[in-house]
CSV table of N, CA, C and O in Angstrom, one decimal:
chain,number,residue,atom,x,y,z
A,1,MET,N,15.9,-4.3,45.8
A,1,MET,CA,15.2,-5.7,45.0
A,1,MET,C,14.1,-5.2,43.9
A,1,MET,O,14.1,-6.3,43.0
A,2,ILE,N,13.7,-3.9,44.0
A,2,ILE,CA,12.8,-3.2,43.3
A,2,ILE,C,13.6,-3.1,42.1
A,2,ILE,O,13.0,-3.0,41.1
A,3,LYS,N,14.8,-2.4,43.0
A,3,LYS,CA,15.5,-1.8,41.2
A,3,LYS,C,15.9,-3.0,40.7
A,3,LYS,O,15.8,-3.0,38.7
A,4,LYS,N,17.0,-4.7,40.9
A,4,LYS,CA,16.2,-5.3,39.9
A,4,LYS,C,15.4,-5.4,39.1
A,4,LYS,O,15.8,-6.0,38.3
A,5,ALA,N,14.0,-5.6,40.1
A,5,ALA,CA,12.9,-6.1,38.6
A,5,ALA,C,13.1,-5.4,37.8
A,5,ALA,O,12.4,-5.3,36.6
A,6,ILE,N,12.2,-4.0,38.5
A,6,ILE,CA,12.5,-2.7,37.2
A,6,ILE,C,14.2,-2.7,36.2
A,6,ILE,O,13.3,-3.0,34.9
A,7,ASN,N,15.3,-3.3,36.5
A,7,ASN,CA,16.3,-3.5,35.6
A,7,ASN,C,15.8,-4.8,34.7
A,7,ASN,O,15.8,-4.9,33.3
A,8,ILE,N,15.5,-5.6,35.0
A,8,ILE,CA,15.1,-7.3,34.5
A,8,ILE,C,13.9,-6.0,33.4
A,8,ILE,O,13.6,-7.0,32.2
A,9,LEU,N,12.6,-6.1,33.9
A,9,LEU,CA,11.4,-5.6,33.3
A,9,LEU,C,11.8,-4.6,31.7
A,9,LEU,O,11.1,-4.9,31.2
A,10,GLY,N,12.9,-4.2,31.9
A,10,GLY,CA,12.8,-2.9,30.8
A,10,GLY,C,14.0,-3.6,30.1
A,10,GLY,O,13.0,-2.8,28.8
A,11,TRP,N,14.9,-4.5,30.7
A,11,TRP,CA,15.2,-5.6,29.2
A,11,TRP,C,14.5,-6.4,29.2
A,11,TRP,O,14.5,-6.8,27.8
A,12,ILE,N,13.4,-6.9,29.3
A,12,ILE,CA,12.6,-8.2,29.0
A,12,ILE,C,11.7,-7.0,27.3
A,12,ILE,O,11.3,-7.4,27.1
A,13,GLY,N,11.4,-5.6,27.8
A,13,GLY,CA,10.8,-4.6,27.1
A,13,GLY,C,12.0,-4.8,26.1
A,13,GLY,O,10.9,-4.6,24.6
A,14,VAL,N,12.8,-4.3,26.4
A,14,VAL,CA,13.7,-4.1,25.3
A,14,VAL,C,13.3,-5.4,24.4
A,14,VAL,O,13.4,-5.4,22.8
A,15,LEU,N,13.7,-6.6,24.4
A,15,LEU,CA,13.8,-7.3,23.8
A,15,LEU,C,12.6,-8.1,22.9
A,15,LEU,O,12.7,-8.4,22.0
A,16,PHE,N,11.5,-7.7,23.3
A,16,PHE,CA,9.8,-8.0,23.3
A,16,PHE,C,10.1,-6.6,22.2
A,16,PHE,O,9.5,-6.7,21.0
A,17,THR,N,10.7,-5.2,21.8
A,17,THR,CA,10.4,-4.5,20.8
A,17,THR,C,11.3,-4.9,20.0
A,17,THR,O,10.5,-3.9,18.9
A,18,PHE,N,12.7,-5.5,19.9
A,18,PHE,CA,13.0,-5.6,18.8
A,18,PHE,C,12.6,-7.0,18.4
A,18,PHE,O,12.8,-7.5,16.7
A,19,LEU,N,11.9,-7.9,18.9
A,19,LEU,CA,11.4,-8.8,18.2
A,19,LEU,C,10.1,-8.7,17.5
A,19,LEU,O,9.8,-9.3,16.3
A,20,ALA,N,9.4,-7.4,18.1
A,20,ALA,CA,8.1,-7.1,17.2
A,20,ALA,C,9.0,-6.4,16.2
A,20,ALA,O,8.1,-6.0,15.1
A,21,LEU,N,9.9,-5.5,16.5
A,21,LEU,CA,10.4,-4.9,14.7
A,21,LEU,C,11.0,-5.3,14.3
A,21,LEU,O,10.4,-5.2,12.6
A,22,ILE,N,11.6,-6.6,14.3
A,22,ILE,CA,11.9,-7.6,13.2
A,22,ILE,C,10.4,-8.8,12.3
A,22,ILE,O,10.8,-8.3,11.2
A,23,LEU,N,10.0,-8.8,13.6
A,23,LEU,CA,9.2,-9.9,12.8
A,23,LEU,C,7.7,-9.2,12.2
A,23,LEU,O,7.3,-9.0,11.4
A,24,THR,N,8.3,-7.5,12.5
A,24,THR,CA,6.6,-5.8,11.9
A,24,THR,C,7.9,-5.6,10.6
A,24,THR,O,7.2,-6.1,9.4
A,25,MET,N,8.6,-5.9,10.5
A,25,MET,CA,9.5,-5.4,9.1
A,25,MET,C,9.6,-6.6,8.2
A,25,MET,O,9.1,-6.6,7.3
A,26,LEU,N,9.6,-8.1,8.8
A,26,LEU,CA,9.4,-9.6,7.9
A,26,LEU,C,8.0,-9.3,7.1
A,26,LEU,O,8.0,-9.9,6.3
A,27,SER,N,6.7,-9.1,8.1
A,27,SER,CA,5.8,-9.2,7.4
A,27,SER,C,5.2,-7.8,7.0
A,27,SER,O,4.8,-8.2,5.8
A,28,THR,N,5.6,-7.1,7.3
A,28,THR,CA,5.5,-5.2,6.2
A,28,THR,C,5.8,-5.8,4.8
A,28,THR,O,4.9,-5.3,3.7
A,29,TYR,N,6.9,-6.4,4.9
A,29,TYR,CA,7.8,-6.7,3.1
A,29,TYR,C,7.4,-7.8,2.8
A,29,TYR,O,8.1,-8.0,2.0
A,30,HIS,N,6.4,-8.5,3.3
A,30,HIS,CA,5.7,-9.9,2.6
A,30,HIS,C,6.8,-10.9,2.9
A,30,HIS,O,6.8,-11.8,1.2
A,31,PHE,N,8.0,-10.8,3.4
A,31,PHE,CA,8.3,-12.4,3.5
A,31,PHE,C,7.7,-13.3,4.2
A,31,PHE,O,8.3,-14.7,3.2
A,32,VAL,N,7.3,-13.1,5.4
A,32,VAL,CA,6.3,-14.4,6.0
A,32,VAL,C,5.5,-13.6,6.2
A,32,VAL,O,5.1,-12.5,6.1
A,33,TYR,N,4.1,-14.0,6.5
A,33,TYR,CA,2.5,-13.4,7.0
A,33,TYR,C,2.6,-13.9,8.3
A,33,TYR,O,2.1,-14.8,8.5
A,34,ILE,N,2.7,-13.2,9.1
A,34,ILE,CA,1.9,-13.3,10.5
A,34,ILE,C,1.3,-12.3,10.8
A,34,ILE,O,1.2,-11.2,11.0
A,35,LYS,N,-0.2,-12.8,10.9
A,35,LYS,CA,-1.5,-11.7,11.4
A,35,LYS,C,-1.0,-10.4,12.4
A,35,LYS,O,-1.8,-9.5,11.7
A,36,TYR,N,-0.8,-11.0,13.3
A,36,TYR,CA,-0.5,-9.7,14.4
A,36,TYR,C,0.7,-8.7,14.3
A,36,TYR,O,0.9,-7.7,14.7
A,37,PHE,N,1.5,-9.2,13.7
A,37,PHE,CA,2.4,-8.0,12.7
A,37,PHE,C,2.3,-7.8,11.4
A,37,PHE,O,3.8,-6.6,10.9
A,38,TYR,N,1.4,-7.5,11.1
A,38,TYR,CA,1.2,-7.2,9.4
A,38,TYR,C,0.9,-6.2,9.6
A,38,TYR,O,1.2,-5.1,8.8
A,39,GLY,N,0.7,-5.1,11.1
A,39,GLY,CA,1.0,-3.9,10.9
A,39,GLY,C,1.5,-3.2,12.3
A,39,GLY,O,2.1,-3.9,12.1
A,40,TYR,N,1.4,-2.2,12.1
A,40,TYR,CA,2.3,-1.9,13.2
A,40,TYR,C,1.5,-1.3,14.9
A,40,TYR,O,2.9,-0.8,15.4
A,41,TYR,N,1.0,-2.1,15.5
A,41,TYR,CA,0.1,-2.1,16.5
A,41,TYR,C,0.7,-2.6,17.2
A,41,TYR,O,0.8,-1.9,18.1
A,42,THR,N,1.2,-3.9,16.7
A,42,THR,CA,2.0,-4.6,17.9
A,42,THR,C,3.0,-3.6,18.4
A,42,THR,O,4.0,-3.7,19.6
A,43,LEU,N,4.0,-3.2,17.1
A,43,LEU,CA,5.0,-2.8,17.6
A,43,LEU,C,4.4,-1.8,18.4
A,43,LEU,O,5.6,-1.2,19.4
A,44,GLN,N,4.0,-0.6,18.5
A,44,GLN,CA,4.0,0.6,19.2
A,44,GLN,C,3.6,0.1,20.3
A,44,GLN,O,3.4,0.7,21.7
A,45,TRP,N,2.1,-1.0,20.6
A,45,TRP,CA,2.3,-1.4,22.1
A,45,TRP,C,3.7,-1.2,22.4
A,45,TRP,O,4.0,-1.3,24.0
A,46,CYS,N,4.6,-2.3,21.7
A,46,CYS,CA,5.7,-2.9,22.9
A,46,CYS,C,6.8,-1.7,22.6
A,46,CYS,O,7.5,-1.5,24.0
A,47,LEU,N,6.8,-0.6,22.0
A,47,LEU,CA,7.4,0.4,22.6
A,47,LEU,C,6.6,1.3,23.1
A,47,LEU,O,7.5,2.0,24.3
A,48,PHE,N,5.4,1.6,23.3
A,48,PHE,CA,5.1,2.3,24.4
A,48,PHE,C,5.2,1.5,25.7
A,48,PHE,O,5.6,2.5,27.1
A,49,PHE,N,4.8,0.6,26.2
A,49,PHE,CA,5.6,0.0,27.4
A,49,PHE,C,7.0,-0.2,27.8
A,49,PHE,O,6.5,-0.1,28.5
A,50,THR,N,7.4,0.1,26.7
A,50,THR,CA,8.7,-0.5,26.8
A,50,THR,C,9.5,1.1,27.5
A,50,THR,O,10.8,1.0,28.4
A,51,MET,N,9.1,2.0,27.0
A,51,MET,CA,9.5,3.5,27.1
A,51,MET,C,8.8,3.7,28.6
A,51,MET,O,9.7,4.0,29.4
A,52,ILE,N,7.8,3.5,29.1
A,52,ILE,CA,7.4,3.6,29.9
A,52,ILE,C,8.1,2.9,31.2
A,52,ILE,O,8.2,3.6,32.2
A,53,ILE,N,8.2,2.0,31.1
A,53,ILE,CA,9.4,1.3,31.9
A,53,ILE,C,10.4,2.0,32.2
A,53,ILE,O,10.7,1.8,33.2
A,54,TRP,N,11.0,1.9,30.6
A,54,TRP,CA,12.6,3.0,31.0
A,54,TRP,C,12.1,4.0,31.3
A,54,TRP,O,13.2,4.4,31.9
A,55,GLY,N,11.5,4.9,31.3
A,55,GLY,CA,11.4,6.1,32.4
A,55,GLY,C,11.2,5.8,33.7
A,55,GLY,O,11.8,6.5,33.8
A,56,VAL,N,10.4,5.1,33.7
A,56,VAL,CA,9.8,4.8,35.3
A,56,VAL,C,11.2,4.8,36.1
A,56,VAL,O,12.1,4.8,36.7
A,57,LYS,N,12.4,3.2,35.1
A,57,LYS,CA,13.6,3.2,35.8
A,57,LYS,C,14.6,4.1,35.4
A,57,LYS,O,15.6,4.6,36.9
A,58,ILE,N,14.8,5.1,35.1
A,58,ILE,CA,15.6,6.3,34.5
A,58,ILE,C,15.2,7.0,35.9
A,58,ILE,O,15.5,7.4,36.5
A,59,PHE,N,14.2,7.4,36.6
A,59,PHE,CA,13.5,8.1,37.2
A,59,PHE,C,14.1,7.5,38.5
A,59,PHE,O,14.5,8.1,39.8
A,60,TYR,N,13.4,6.1,39.1
A,60,TYR,CA,13.7,5.9,40.0
A,60,TYR,C,15.2,5.4,40.5
A,60,TYR,O,15.6,5.0,41.6
A,61,LEU,N,16.7,5.0,39.6
A,61,LEU,CA,17.9,5.3,40.0
A,61,LEU,C,18.4,5.7,39.5
A,61,LEU,O,19.4,6.3,40.4
A,62,LYS,N,18.0,6.9,38.9
A,62,LYS,CA,18.9,8.6,38.8
A,62,LYS,C,17.8,9.3,39.5
A,62,LYS,O,17.3,9.6,40.0
A,63,SER,N,19.0,10.7,39.9
A,63,SER,CA,17.8,11.7,40.2
A,63,SER,C,19.2,12.4,40.0
A,63,SER,O,18.6,14.1,40.8
A,64,SER,N,19.9,13.1,39.5
A,64,SER,CA,19.9,14.3,38.5
A,64,SER,C,19.2,15.1,37.0
A,64,SER,O,17.8,14.3,37.2
A,65,PHE,N,19.3,16.3,37.3
A,65,PHE,CA,18.2,17.1,35.7
A,65,PHE,C,18.3,16.0,34.4
A,65,PHE,O,17.2,16.0,33.7
A,66,LYS,N,19.8,15.8,34.6
A,66,LYS,CA,19.4,15.2,32.7
A,66,LYS,C,18.7,13.9,33.1
A,66,LYS,O,18.1,13.7,32.2
A,67,ASP,N,19.1,13.9,34.0
A,67,ASP,CA,17.6,12.3,34.2
A,67,ASP,C,16.5,12.1,34.3
A,67,ASP,O,15.9,11.8,33.7
A,68,LEU,N,16.1,13.8,34.4
A,68,LEU,CA,14.5,13.9,34.8
A,68,LEU,C,14.4,14.3,32.9
A,68,LEU,O,13.2,13.6,32.4
A,69,VAL,N,15.5,15.3,32.3
A,69,VAL,CA,14.7,14.8,30.8
A,69,VAL,C,15.0,14.1,30.6
A,69,VAL,O,14.4,13.5,29.1
A,70,TYR,N,15.9,13.3,30.5
A,70,TYR,CA,15.8,11.4,29.7
A,70,TYR,C,14.4,10.9,30.2
A,70,TYR,O,14.2,10.1,29.0
A,71,THR,N,13.9,11.0,31.1
A,71,THR,CA,12.6,10.4,32.2
A,71,THR,C,11.4,10.7,30.9
A,71,THR,O,10.6,10.6,30.5
A,72,GLY,N,11.9,12.4,31.0
A,72,GLY,CA,10.4,12.7,30.3
A,72,GLY,C,10.5,12.5,28.9
A,72,GLY,O,10.0,12.2,28.0
A,73,ILE,N,11.3,12.2,28.1
A,73,ILE,CA,12.0,11.9,26.7
A,73,ILE,C,10.6,10.5,26.1
A,73,ILE,O,10.9,10.7,25.5
A,74,CYS,N,11.2,9.8,27.4
A,74,CYS,CA,10.7,8.5,27.1
A,74,CYS,C,9.1,8.6,27.6
A,74,CYS,O,8.9,7.8,26.5
A,75,PHE,N,9.1,9.4,28.6
A,75,PHE,CA,7.3,9.4,28.2
A,75,PHE,C,6.6,9.5,27.1
A,75,PHE,O,5.5,9.7,26.5
A,76,LEU,N,7.4,10.6,26.5
A,76,LEU,CA,7.3,11.8,25.5
A,76,LEU,C,7.2,10.5,23.9
A,76,LEU,O,5.8,10.4,23.7
A,77,MET,N,8.4,10.0,23.9
A,77,MET,CA,7.7,8.3,23.1
A,77,MET,C,7.0,7.8,22.9
A,77,MET,O,6.0,7.2,22.4
A,78,ALA,N,6.3,7.4,24.4
A,78,ALA,CA,5.7,6.1,25.3
A,78,ALA,C,4.0,7.2,24.6
A,78,ALA,O,3.1,6.3,23.5
A,79,PHE,N,4.1,7.9,25.6
A,79,PHE,CA,3.0,8.9,24.9
A,79,PHE,C,2.3,8.9,23.2
A,79,PHE,O,1.4,9.0,22.9
A,80,GLY,N,3.9,9.5,23.0
A,80,GLY,CA,3.3,9.5,21.2
A,80,GLY,C,3.2,8.2,20.7
A,80,GLY,O,3.1,8.1,19.4
A,81,SER,N,3.7,7.0,20.5
A,81,SER,CA,3.6,5.9,20.1
A,81,SER,C,1.5,5.4,20.2
A,81,SER,O,1.5,4.6,20.3
A,82,VAL,N,1.6,5.7,21.9
A,82,VAL,CA,-0.2,5.7,21.8
A,82,VAL,C,-0.7,6.6,21.3
A,82,VAL,O,-2.1,6.2,20.4
A,83,ILE,N,-0.4,7.9,20.8
A,83,ILE,CA,-1.4,8.5,19.9
A,83,ILE,C,-1.2,8.2,18.6
A,83,ILE,O,-2.8,8.2,17.5
A,84,PHE,N,-0.2,7.9,18.0
A,84,PHE,CA,-0.7,6.5,16.2
A,84,PHE,C,-1.4,6.1,17.1
A,84,PHE,O,-1.9,5.5,15.6
A,85,ARG,N,-1.2,5.2,17.6
A,85,ARG,CA,-2.3,3.7,17.6
A,85,ARG,C,-3.8,4.3,17.8
A,85,ARG,O,-4.2,3.3,17.0
A,86,PHE,N,-3.9,4.9,19.0
A,86,PHE,CA,-5.6,5.6,18.7
A,86,PHE,C,-5.7,6.2,17.5
A,86,PHE,O,-7.0,6.2,17.1
A,87,MET,N,-4.9,7.2,16.6
A,87,MET,CA,-4.8,7.3,15.4
A,87,MET,C,-4.9,6.2,14.3
A,87,MET,O,-5.2,6.7,13.0
A,88,ARG,N,-4.8,5.3,14.7
A,88,ARG,CA,-4.9,4.1,13.2
A,88,ARG,C,-3.9,4.0,12.2
A,88,ARG,O,-4.5,3.9,11.5
A,89,VAL,N,-2.6,4.5,12.6
A,89,VAL,CA,-1.5,4.9,12.2
A,89,VAL,C,-1.2,3.4,11.7
A,89,VAL,O,-1.1,2.4,12.6
A,90,GLN,N,-1.4,2.7,10.3
A,90,GLN,CA,-0.2,1.9,9.8
A,90,GLN,C,0.7,2.2,9.0
A,90,GLN,O,1.2,1.2,8.4
């Protein structure tokens, strides 16, 4: 039950990140103006939550050393995104 919930949350996160990427690009290149997608803030938060969920998913569902490396990479990407967010990178 928990495996299925984590899997579904992971793919929902991917969907939101993908939509945030598209809307951010459309807004950044001035095709449309969408207030919350004009900078990279929304994309950074979506990436953070998606990478945290995928890191937990990989760690919870797998147990080999290679999968621990992938979990670490996901967490590094998530916290790197947060660092850029707090540095106010636009």
